[in-house]
Amino acid sequence: MNIIDRRLNPRGKNLPNRQRFIRRAKQQILESVREASSRESLREDGDSRVNIRGDSLEEPQFRLSPRAGTRFHIAPGNKRYVAGDRIPREESGGGGGAGGAGEGGEVESFEFALDRDEFIDLFLEDLELPHLMKKDFQTDDQEKLERAGYQRTGAAANLDLRLTMRLSLARRIALHRPKADEIAALEAELARAEAAGDPAAAEVAARLTRARARFGRIPFLDPLDLRYRRFAFVPKPATSAVMFCLMDVSGSMTAAMKDLAKQFYRLLYLFLKRRYRKVELVFIRHTHVAREVDEETFFHATESGGTIVSTALREMIRIMEERYPVRDWNIYAAQASDGDNMPVDNHQTVALLRDQILPLCQYYAYLEVRQEDDHLAGMSDLWRAYQRLAQDGYPIAMRRVSRRNQIYPVFRQLFSPKSETEATL
Amino acid sequence: MSAILSDDFRIRAHQEWSFYDLHRVFERLRPIAEGEFGLDLYPVQLEVISAEQMLDAYSSIGLPLMYRHWSFGKRFAREEALYRQGYASLAYEIVINSNPCLVYVMEDNSLLMQSLVIAHAAFGHNHFFKNNALFRQWTDASAIIPYMEFAKNYIAKCEERHGEEAVERILDAAHALMTHGVDRCPRKKISLSEEEQQERERVMEEQRMLETLWGIPSRKRPPSARAERQRLFGLPEENILYFLEKKAPLLKPWQREILRIVRNIAQYFYPQRQTRLMNEGCATYVHYMLMNRLYEQGAVDEGAMLEFLHAHSSVIAQPGYDHPGFSGINVYALGFGMMRDLARIATTPTAEDRAWFPDIAGSGDPWGVLREAWANHRDESFIRQYLSPEVIRHFRLFSIEDDGESDYVVEAIHDEQGYETLRWRLADHFDLARNEPQIEIVDVDLDGDRCLELEHRVIEGRMLDERNAKLALGHLADLWGYEVRLAEVDAESERVLRRYDAGPRRSRM
């Protein structure tokens, strides 16, 4: 008997089948995924269960109907019946299961787990980052030196010893340069022959002379062998992003409104995370003063005070200058507010945004959260102020939401490639 | 070898296995199986796999090599979900009808379970595969693995060349007709010279067929006779995939080859589908006898024997019809019961047995009787011949009549009047021909729109499931390339009960 241990075989043999299955069931899975996301918050990790029922997943075959015609079932475990007894249909278990009823007919439905990447892939499918290129991408200080092969001349410090010696060795072998110990061997042989008075000594002497000559003629290291590391300037793409979360936490923002904002931030974070190697989060909350806080405080602690939006913007500018130089970072910002602001501050807010923030940002999203019954109310001052910016073509997008299930559609709208023109509403 | 067979070898309860142990178990069992029981075996190749690999083997219908298709991904996802949620446990083993006989065992079985699995699959199933007439006639055990390798590569190449979706469409269609891709009677075997002669005739015949099929119907030409058309196209034909592979006018060569692959796989599995009861019965009986023999020899200690009995009795549990866990007849239970009963009849028959089985009762050679039965029967004929009153009483079998509307009627129970009926009904229950629709291609319309006509012979009012039939017929039309019609005809009155028709979706193939 042969025994083969297959446990170490590559895993995921079924992956191609799974991919084909997911492609096939895509429509149903998408619906299910999006429904799931409006119901529950996106979990940070772990798999997501989706339940699909699929017409496109059916595998039809000619089979007999489980209901038509006269059939005989045979079953074990009879304790009470004799031939000729009648069993009413309603009685469950009265042999109804014997025929394996329920085959065919019904459209199947089943639940299975998508792993996190699959889930996010489907969830954020065909969304695109607007303004993906850094605006000042071409400036000189965005370039960096990178290794780019070898060259034959260069500074001594850049000599690649390993490659040089390898080439030297190859050349010596190719040209049959005698090795030092081969010459030593010949010398020893000659000494022995001469001592013994062997007539072959002359021949050995001749071989030794030839070898020495060859040894001298072929250099150990030739200028031909030298190789220097070559460097070239390449433009450096910024692969890190920072996402500023700005939120009004004054008394008018209820917990439900914060929750809406949180959903939006989370989606944006997931989305950015898929596009950039590194994504950092900065949380700034403000009333009439602004403060950088950690995530927990950001969403949960309450504070009282008035509302001055420009304080948050100033804080953001300060942090940007301090920690996130624009040549290394892609900057995104999302602001959530109920639209309240001190009327005198609006002018300043717009000026800060227009002159200092928007030129540096890849994207600025403004989310106005409303009470659920409030969506008929007029536009807030802040909204009107921002709208003017948007009309002037600055990268600012604005949306109003009042219910949880609006978040995802709004998010999709903001980031689907075709919606850019009407992203300003 | 002597170390392997040394006497100090003992399987203890919950002991971990090692490769050396597995060899020792196999070498202990082999002389018993081959010598005492007279089993005839393929060489064995044991492969140790993980749970994920077991799920994978499940989902690709038990073959270690399989082409890619979304339905296997679907099956995997479903099995995995059931397994993860704890609704289903995995099989202990999978065995492939091949030469050498491939047995897959799970890594987390204990040594005792591995021994049970080896006894069950590497001896029981192995013997059955090698000796049963259906397998000998229909499958080529040494060819299946190389063939699957070819099939996998061929279909992968098709995907590269023609796109995954084009291949998927043809596979979907082929899978829909898979159960109608088997020959139920063997095609005649012929000599070489006859074959050459036939080949020449076939080429000419094909030419004529295509001319007839593609010719422009003319008013002058008399409408062709049905008999003539049937002769030309080799109708009626029940192997639908075969017919399409050979005669569908619009398919490209690679599409025909894929139909052929699916058809060959269907044919390979056809004997297994007809012998589930016997195959499992044989394997279960063999493992039961082998493990008991090991115990008698002192190679299994008492704790391990209890572990064995626990596993064995849960395999052969048969819940009654009114038990929440009831899900039909357990082929392991009934199979094992019948095998054990046959051995009993051969050694210690009662008067009843002598009356029912005069040929084998008291023959004194239980293994001879069993080997004979295993070699020459499929489930249906095996039950018709060997189901004894004793087994019927043991399982307390009863049959009920279900006309779909009025109350169920109990037709027979385990008494003197009922034995013969129950035997008959149970055999029917395992008869594939009765449980799968009998559909034949009967005619091709040559004078009009090249429509293909099929007929389903309806027995006892058992009609097709409508929704499935429509979908499957759609696939059939895609492959044929023109209209297809299916009539359900009552087998007795020849009355047409229902008609289906479907046209090809042009973009599909």
PDB file of C-alpha atoms in Angstrom, chain B residues 263-468:
ATOM      1  CA  ARG B 263     -21.064  12.185 -21.218  1.00  0.00           C
ATOM      2  CA  ASN B 264     -18.068  10.029 -20.328  1.00  0.00           C
ATOM      3  CA  ILE B 265     -18.139  11.243 -16.739  1.00  0.00           C
ATOM      4  CA  ALA B 266     -21.868  10.537 -16.523  1.00  0.00           C
ATOM      5  CA  GLN B 267     -21.240   7.055 -17.873  1.00  0.00           C
ATOM      6  CA  TYR B 268     -18.423   6.513 -15.401  1.00  0.00           C
ATOM      7  CA  PHE B 269     -20.739   7.289 -12.501  1.00  0.00           C
ATOM      8  CA  TYR B 270     -23.713   5.375 -13.859  1.00  0.00           C
ATOM      9  CA  PRO B 271     -22.773   2.074 -12.176  1.00  0.00           C
ATOM     10  CA  GLN B 272     -22.225   3.836  -8.849  1.00  0.00           C
ATOM     11  CA  ARG B 273     -25.661   5.344  -8.979  1.00  0.00           C
ATOM     12  CA  GLN B 274     -27.152   1.911  -9.548  1.00  0.00           C
ATOM     13  CA  THR B 275     -25.250   0.159  -6.783  1.00  0.00           C
ATOM     14  CA  ARG B 276     -25.261   2.524  -3.815  1.00  0.00           C
ATOM     15  CA  LEU B 277     -26.997   0.060  -1.522  1.00  0.00           C
ATOM     16  CA  MET B 278     -24.820  -2.894  -2.476  1.00  0.00           C
ATOM     17  CA  ASN B 279     -21.608  -0.927  -2.559  1.00  0.00           C
ATOM     18  CA  GLU B 280     -22.095   0.527   0.903  1.00  0.00           C
ATOM     19  CA  GLY B 281     -23.526  -2.722   2.209  1.00  0.00           C
ATOM     20  CA  CYS B 282     -20.504  -4.622   0.971  1.00  0.00           C
ATOM     21  CA  ALA B 283     -18.032  -2.099   2.402  1.00  0.00           C
ATOM     22  CA  THR B 284     -19.837  -1.897   5.745  1.00  0.00           C
ATOM     23  CA  TYR B 285     -20.068  -5.655   6.089  1.00  0.00           C
ATOM     24  CA  VAL B 286     -16.396  -6.054   5.191  1.00  0.00           C
ATOM     25  CA  HIS B 287     -15.232  -3.427   7.696  1.00  0.00           C
ATOM     26  CA  TYR B 288     -17.434  -4.956  10.392  1.00  0.00           C
ATOM     27  CA  MET B 289     -16.015  -8.430   9.846  1.00  0.00           C
ATOM     28  CA  LEU B 290     -12.433  -7.223   9.511  1.00  0.00           C
ATOM     29  CA  MET B 291     -12.523  -5.145  12.680  1.00  0.00           C
ATOM     30  CA  ASN B 292     -14.052  -7.990  14.627  1.00  0.00           C
ATOM     31  CA  ARG B 293     -11.352 -10.323  13.370  1.00  0.00           C
ATOM     32  CA  LEU B 294      -8.682  -7.819  14.478  1.00  0.00           C
ATOM     33  CA  TYR B 295     -10.284  -7.691  17.889  1.00  0.00           C
ATOM     34  CA  GLU B 296     -10.314 -11.466  18.136  1.00  0.00           C
ATOM     35  CA  GLN B 297      -6.615 -11.446  17.279  1.00  0.00           C
ATOM     36  CA  GLY B 298      -5.995  -8.985  20.076  1.00  0.00           C
ATOM     37  CA  ALA B 299      -4.884  -6.190  17.763  1.00  0.00           C
ATOM     38  CA  VAL B 300      -7.619  -3.867  19.005  1.00  0.00           C
ATOM     39  CA  ASP B 301      -8.043  -3.217  22.698  1.00  0.00           C
ATOM     40  CA  GLU B 302     -11.416  -2.975  24.350  1.00  0.00           C
ATOM     41  CA  GLY B 303     -11.600   0.797  24.518  1.00  0.00           C
ATOM     42  CA  ALA B 304     -10.831   1.042  20.816  1.00  0.00           C
ATOM     43  CA  MET B 305     -13.418  -1.636  20.093  1.00  0.00           C
ATOM     44  CA  LEU B 306     -16.034   0.456  21.847  1.00  0.00           C
ATOM     45  CA  GLU B 307     -14.946   3.423  19.750  1.00  0.00           C
ATOM     46  CA  PHE B 308     -15.419   1.235  16.689  1.00  0.00           C
ATOM     47  CA  LEU B 309     -18.850   0.008  17.737  1.00  0.00           C
ATOM     48  CA  HIS B 310     -19.953   3.552  18.413  1.00  0.00           C
ATOM     49  CA  ALA B 311     -18.880   4.712  14.958  1.00  0.00           C
ATOM     50  CA  HIS B 312     -20.301   1.613  13.295  1.00  0.00           C
ATOM     51  CA  SER B 313     -23.666   1.841  14.961  1.00  0.00           C
ATOM     52  CA  SER B 314     -24.094   5.497  14.065  1.00  0.00           C
ATOM     53  CA  VAL B 315     -23.298   4.655  10.446  1.00  0.00           C
ATOM     54  CA  ILE B 316     -25.941   1.947  10.331  1.00  0.00           C
ATOM     55  CA  ALA B 317     -28.600   3.771  12.338  1.00  0.00           C
ATOM     56  CA  GLN B 318     -31.988   3.665  10.659  1.00  0.00           C
ATOM     57  CA  PRO B 319     -34.468   6.076  12.243  1.00  0.00           C
ATOM     58  CA  GLY B 320     -38.118   5.135  11.809  1.00  0.00           C
ATOM     59  CA  TYR B 321     -40.454   7.023   9.490  1.00  0.00           C
ATOM     60  CA  ASP B 322     -41.860   9.046  12.410  1.00  0.00           C
ATOM     61  CA  HIS B 323     -38.464   9.987  13.865  1.00  0.00           C
ATOM     62  CA  PRO B 324     -37.375  13.623  13.462  1.00  0.00           C
ATOM     63  CA  GLY B 325     -34.066  12.398  12.054  1.00  0.00           C
ATOM     64  CA  PHE B 326     -35.710  10.309   9.357  1.00  0.00           C
ATOM     65  CA  SER B 327     -34.475  11.081   5.882  1.00  0.00           C
ATOM     66  CA  GLY B 328     -35.367   8.024   3.858  1.00  0.00           C
ATOM     67  CA  ILE B 329     -33.810   4.616   3.826  1.00  0.00           C
ATOM     68  CA  ASN B 330     -30.210   4.512   5.020  1.00  0.00           C
ATOM     69  CA  VAL B 331     -28.336   2.495   2.417  1.00  0.00           C
ATOM     70  CA  TYR B 332     -25.607   1.645   4.933  1.00  0.00           C
ATOM     71  CA  ALA B 333     -28.158   0.193   7.320  1.00  0.00           C
ATOM     72  CA  LEU B 334     -30.189  -1.736   4.793  1.00  0.00           C
ATOM     73  CA  GLY B 335     -27.104  -2.824   2.855  1.00  0.00           C
ATOM     74  CA  PHE B 336     -25.349  -4.070   5.956  1.00  0.00           C
ATOM     75  CA  GLY B 337     -28.528  -5.736   7.185  1.00  0.00           C
ATOM     76  CA  MET B 338     -28.982  -7.634   3.947  1.00  0.00           C
ATOM     77  CA  MET B 339     -25.343  -8.730   3.729  1.00  0.00           C
ATOM     78  CA  ARG B 340     -25.374 -10.005   7.261  1.00  0.00           C
ATOM     79  CA  ASP B 341     -28.649 -11.738   6.601  1.00  0.00           C
ATOM     80  CA  LEU B 342     -27.239 -13.490   3.532  1.00  0.00           C
ATOM     81  CA  ALA B 343     -24.307 -14.767   5.549  1.00  0.00           C
ATOM     82  CA  ARG B 344     -26.739 -16.006   8.192  1.00  0.00           C
ATOM     83  CA  ILE B 345     -28.878 -17.775   5.603  1.00  0.00           C
ATOM     84  CA  ALA B 346     -25.806 -19.502   4.208  1.00  0.00           C
ATOM     85  CA  THR B 347     -24.690 -20.769   7.616  1.00  0.00           C
ATOM     86  CA  THR B 348     -27.660 -21.157   9.948  1.00  0.00           C
ATOM     87  CA  PRO B 349     -30.859 -21.075   7.887  1.00  0.00           C
ATOM     88  CA  THR B 350     -34.361 -21.383   9.308  1.00  0.00           C
ATOM     89  CA  ALA B 351     -37.174 -23.277   7.646  1.00  0.00           C
ATOM     90  CA  GLU B 352     -38.455 -20.012   6.211  1.00  0.00           C
ATOM     91  CA  ASP B 353     -35.056 -19.282   4.644  1.00  0.00           C
ATOM     92  CA  ARG B 354     -34.954 -22.743   3.099  1.00  0.00           C
ATOM     93  CA  ALA B 355     -38.323 -22.089   1.509  1.00  0.00           C
ATOM     94  CA  TRP B 356     -37.340 -18.647   0.179  1.00  0.00           C
ATOM     95  CA  PHE B 357     -33.721 -19.332  -0.774  1.00  0.00           C
ATOM     96  CA  PRO B 358     -33.365 -23.023  -1.557  1.00  0.00           C
ATOM     97  CA  ASP B 359     -30.169 -22.407  -3.568  1.00  0.00           C
ATOM     98  CA  ILE B 360     -28.090 -20.764  -0.889  1.00  0.00           C
ATOM     99  CA  ALA B 361     -29.678 -21.736   2.415  1.00  0.00           C
ATOM    100  CA  GLY B 362     -27.218 -23.745   4.445  1.00  0.00           C
ATOM    101  CA  SER B 363     -24.561 -23.751   1.719  1.00  0.00           C
ATOM    102  CA  GLY B 364     -21.986 -23.208   4.468  1.00  0.00           C
ATOM    103  CA  ASP B 365     -19.994 -20.746   2.373  1.00  0.00           C
ATOM    104  CA  PRO B 366     -21.184 -17.247   3.359  1.00  0.00           C
ATOM    105  CA  TRP B 367     -18.318 -15.450   1.613  1.00  0.00           C
ATOM    106  CA  GLY B 368     -18.937 -17.392  -1.570  1.00  0.00           C
ATOM    107  CA  VAL B 369     -22.599 -16.419  -1.550  1.00  0.00           C
ATOM    108  CA  LEU B 370     -21.783 -12.777  -0.878  1.00  0.00           C
ATOM    109  CA  ARG B 371     -19.071 -12.563  -3.518  1.00  0.00           C
ATOM    110  CA  GLU B 372     -21.437 -14.081  -6.022  1.00  0.00           C
ATOM    111  CA  ALA B 373     -24.151 -11.545  -5.194  1.00  0.00           C
ATOM    112  CA  TRP B 374     -21.718  -8.629  -5.228  1.00  0.00           C
ATOM    113  CA  ALA B 375     -20.391  -9.625  -8.612  1.00  0.00           C
ATOM    114  CA  ASN B 376     -23.625 -10.093 -10.477  1.00  0.00           C
ATOM    115  CA  HIS B 377     -26.223  -7.654  -9.235  1.00  0.00           C
ATOM    116  CA  ARG B 378     -27.213  -4.064  -9.028  1.00  0.00           C
ATOM    117  CA  ASP B 379     -29.388  -2.699  -6.209  1.00  0.00           C
ATOM    118  CA  GLU B 380     -32.674  -3.340  -7.911  1.00  0.00           C
ATOM    119  CA  SER B 381     -32.005  -6.942  -8.925  1.00  0.00           C
ATOM    120  CA  PHE B 382     -30.198  -7.652  -5.664  1.00  0.00           C
ATOM    121  CA  ILE B 383     -33.255  -6.681  -3.642  1.00  0.00           C
ATOM    122  CA  ARG B 384     -35.614  -8.513  -5.958  1.00  0.00           C
ATOM    123  CA  GLN B 385     -33.602 -11.647  -5.427  1.00  0.00           C
ATOM    124  CA  TYR B 386     -32.269 -11.477  -1.884  1.00  0.00           C
ATOM    125  CA  LEU B 387     -34.504  -9.360   0.350  1.00  0.00           C
ATOM    126  CA  SER B 388     -35.618 -11.840   2.990  1.00  0.00           C
ATOM    127  CA  PRO B 389     -38.660 -11.773   5.298  1.00  0.00           C
ATOM    128  CA  GLU B 390     -36.211 -11.602   8.185  1.00  0.00           C
ATOM    129  CA  VAL B 391     -34.788  -8.277   6.986  1.00  0.00           C
ATOM    130  CA  ILE B 392     -38.266  -6.922   6.248  1.00  0.00           C
ATOM    131  CA  ARG B 393     -39.312  -7.771   9.789  1.00  0.00           C
ATOM    132  CA  HIS B 394     -36.116  -6.360  11.244  1.00  0.00           C
ATOM    133  CA  PHE B 395     -36.648  -2.987   9.581  1.00  0.00           C
ATOM    134  CA  ARG B 396     -40.434  -3.201   9.993  1.00  0.00           C
ATOM    135  CA  LEU B 397     -40.858  -2.034   6.428  1.00  0.00           C
ATOM    136  CA  PHE B 398     -44.201  -0.943   5.078  1.00  0.00           C
ATOM    137  CA  SER B 399     -45.334   0.545   1.817  1.00  0.00           C
ATOM    138  CA  ILE B 400     -47.933   3.196   1.230  1.00  0.00           C
ATOM    139  CA  GLU B 401     -49.731   4.317  -1.848  1.00  0.00           C
ATOM    140  CA  ASP B 402     -49.738   8.017  -2.663  1.00  0.00           C
ATOM    141  CA  ASP B 403     -51.932   9.280  -5.484  1.00  0.00           C
ATOM    142  CA  GLY B 404     -51.141  12.899  -4.692  1.00  0.00           C
ATOM    143  CA  GLU B 405     -54.664  13.764  -3.565  1.00  0.00           C
ATOM    144  CA  SER B 406     -56.597  11.461  -1.286  1.00  0.00           C
ATOM    145  CA  ASP B 407     -55.376   9.844   1.910  1.00  0.00           C
ATOM    146  CA  TYR B 408     -52.318   7.631   1.912  1.00  0.00           C
ATOM    147  CA  VAL B 409     -53.178   3.963   1.915  1.00  0.00           C
ATOM    148  CA  VAL B 410     -51.011   1.371   3.613  1.00  0.00           C
ATOM    149  CA  GLU B 411     -50.459  -1.256   0.967  1.00  0.00           C
ATOM    150  CA  ALA B 412     -48.353  -3.853   2.732  1.00  0.00           C
ATOM    151  CA  ILE B 413     -46.576  -4.417   6.028  1.00  0.00           C
ATOM    152  CA  HIS B 414     -44.092  -6.963   7.348  1.00  0.00           C
ATOM    153  CA  ASP B 415     -46.419  -9.959   7.354  1.00  0.00           C
ATOM    154  CA  GLU B 416     -46.893 -13.111   5.313  1.00  0.00           C
ATOM    155  CA  GLN B 417     -49.077 -11.363   2.742  1.00  0.00           C
ATOM    156  CA  GLY B 418     -46.803  -8.356   2.512  1.00  0.00           C
ATOM    157  CA  TYR B 419     -43.298  -9.804   1.967  1.00  0.00           C
ATOM    158  CA  GLU B 420     -43.530 -10.245  -1.779  1.00  0.00           C
ATOM    159  CA  THR B 421     -45.092  -6.812  -2.345  1.00  0.00           C
ATOM    160  CA  LEU B 422     -42.541  -5.067  -0.150  1.00  0.00           C
ATOM    161  CA  ARG B 423     -39.699  -6.774  -1.919  1.00  0.00           C
ATOM    162  CA  TRP B 424     -41.106  -5.593  -5.230  1.00  0.00           C
ATOM    163  CA  ARG B 425     -41.692  -2.022  -4.084  1.00  0.00           C
ATOM    164  CA  LEU B 426     -38.273  -1.688  -2.509  1.00  0.00           C
ATOM    165  CA  ALA B 427     -36.610  -2.975  -5.662  1.00  0.00           C
ATOM    166  CA  ASP B 428     -38.562  -0.389  -7.667  1.00  0.00           C
ATOM    167  CA  HIS B 429     -37.453   2.258  -5.224  1.00  0.00           C
ATOM    168  CA  PHE B 430     -33.828   1.499  -6.086  1.00  0.00           C
ATOM    169  CA  ASP B 431     -34.461   1.147  -9.814  1.00  0.00           C
ATOM    170  CA  LEU B 432     -33.012   4.182 -11.593  1.00  0.00           C
ATOM    171  CA  ALA B 433     -35.069   3.489 -14.674  1.00  0.00           C
ATOM    172  CA  ARG B 434     -38.235   4.048 -12.660  1.00  0.00           C
ATOM    173  CA  ASN B 435     -37.062   7.126 -10.853  1.00  0.00           C
ATOM    174  CA  GLU B 436     -35.626   8.990 -13.770  1.00  0.00           C
ATOM    175  CA  PRO B 437     -37.761  10.073 -16.698  1.00  0.00           C
ATOM    176  CA  GLN B 438     -37.360   7.914 -19.776  1.00  0.00           C
ATOM    177  CA  ILE B 439     -36.825  10.400 -22.566  1.00  0.00           C
ATOM    178  CA  GLU B 440     -35.941   9.514 -26.118  1.00  0.00           C
ATOM    179  CA  ILE B 441     -35.201  11.453 -29.259  1.00  0.00           C
ATOM    180  CA  VAL B 442     -37.703  10.088 -31.746  1.00  0.00           C
ATOM    181  CA  ASP B 443     -37.683  12.213 -34.862  1.00  0.00           C
ATOM    182  CA  VAL B 444     -36.080  15.042 -36.790  1.00  0.00           C
ATOM    183  CA  ASP B 445     -38.256  17.162 -39.039  1.00  0.00           C
ATOM    184  CA  LEU B 446     -36.481  17.218 -42.381  1.00  0.00           C
ATOM    185  CA  ASP B 447     -39.190  18.823 -44.425  1.00  0.00           C
ATOM    186  CA  GLY B 448     -39.565  21.997 -42.461  1.00  0.00           C
ATOM    187  CA  ASP B 449     -37.631  23.653 -39.725  1.00  0.00           C
ATOM    188  CA  ARG B 450     -35.233  20.869 -38.633  1.00  0.00           C
ATOM    189  CA  CYS B 451     -37.136  20.550 -35.397  1.00  0.00           C
ATOM    190  CA  LEU B 452     -36.007  17.799 -33.042  1.00  0.00           C
ATOM    191  CA  GLU B 453     -38.713  15.735 -31.440  1.00  0.00           C
ATOM    192  CA  LEU B 454     -38.468  14.010 -28.096  1.00  0.00           C
ATOM    193  CA  GLU B 455     -40.819  11.807 -26.193  1.00  0.00           C
ATOM    194  CA  HIS B 456     -41.188  11.105 -22.518  1.00  0.00           C
ATOM    195  CA  ARG B 457     -42.943   7.800 -21.792  1.00  0.00           C
ATOM    196  CA  VAL B 458     -45.137   8.524 -18.798  1.00  0.00           C
ATOM    197  CA  ILE B 459     -45.565   5.555 -16.495  1.00  0.00           C
ATOM    198  CA  GLU B 460     -48.351   5.583 -13.933  1.00  0.00           C
ATOM    199  CA  GLY B 461     -49.023   9.264 -14.451  1.00  0.00           C
ATOM    200  CA  ARG B 462     -45.582  10.336 -13.326  1.00  0.00           C
ATOM    201  CA  MET B 463     -45.043  13.502 -15.316  1.00  0.00           C
ATOM    202  CA  LEU B 464     -42.014  15.756 -15.549  1.00  0.00           C
ATOM    203  CA  ASP B 465     -41.427  18.576 -13.153  1.00  0.00           C
ATOM    204  CA  GLU B 466     -42.587  21.444 -15.322  1.00  0.00           C
ATOM    205  CA  ARG B 467     -40.171  24.173 -14.381  1.00  0.00           C
ATOM    206  CA  ASN B 468     -37.107  21.970 -14.649  1.00  0.00           C
TER     207      ASN B 468
END
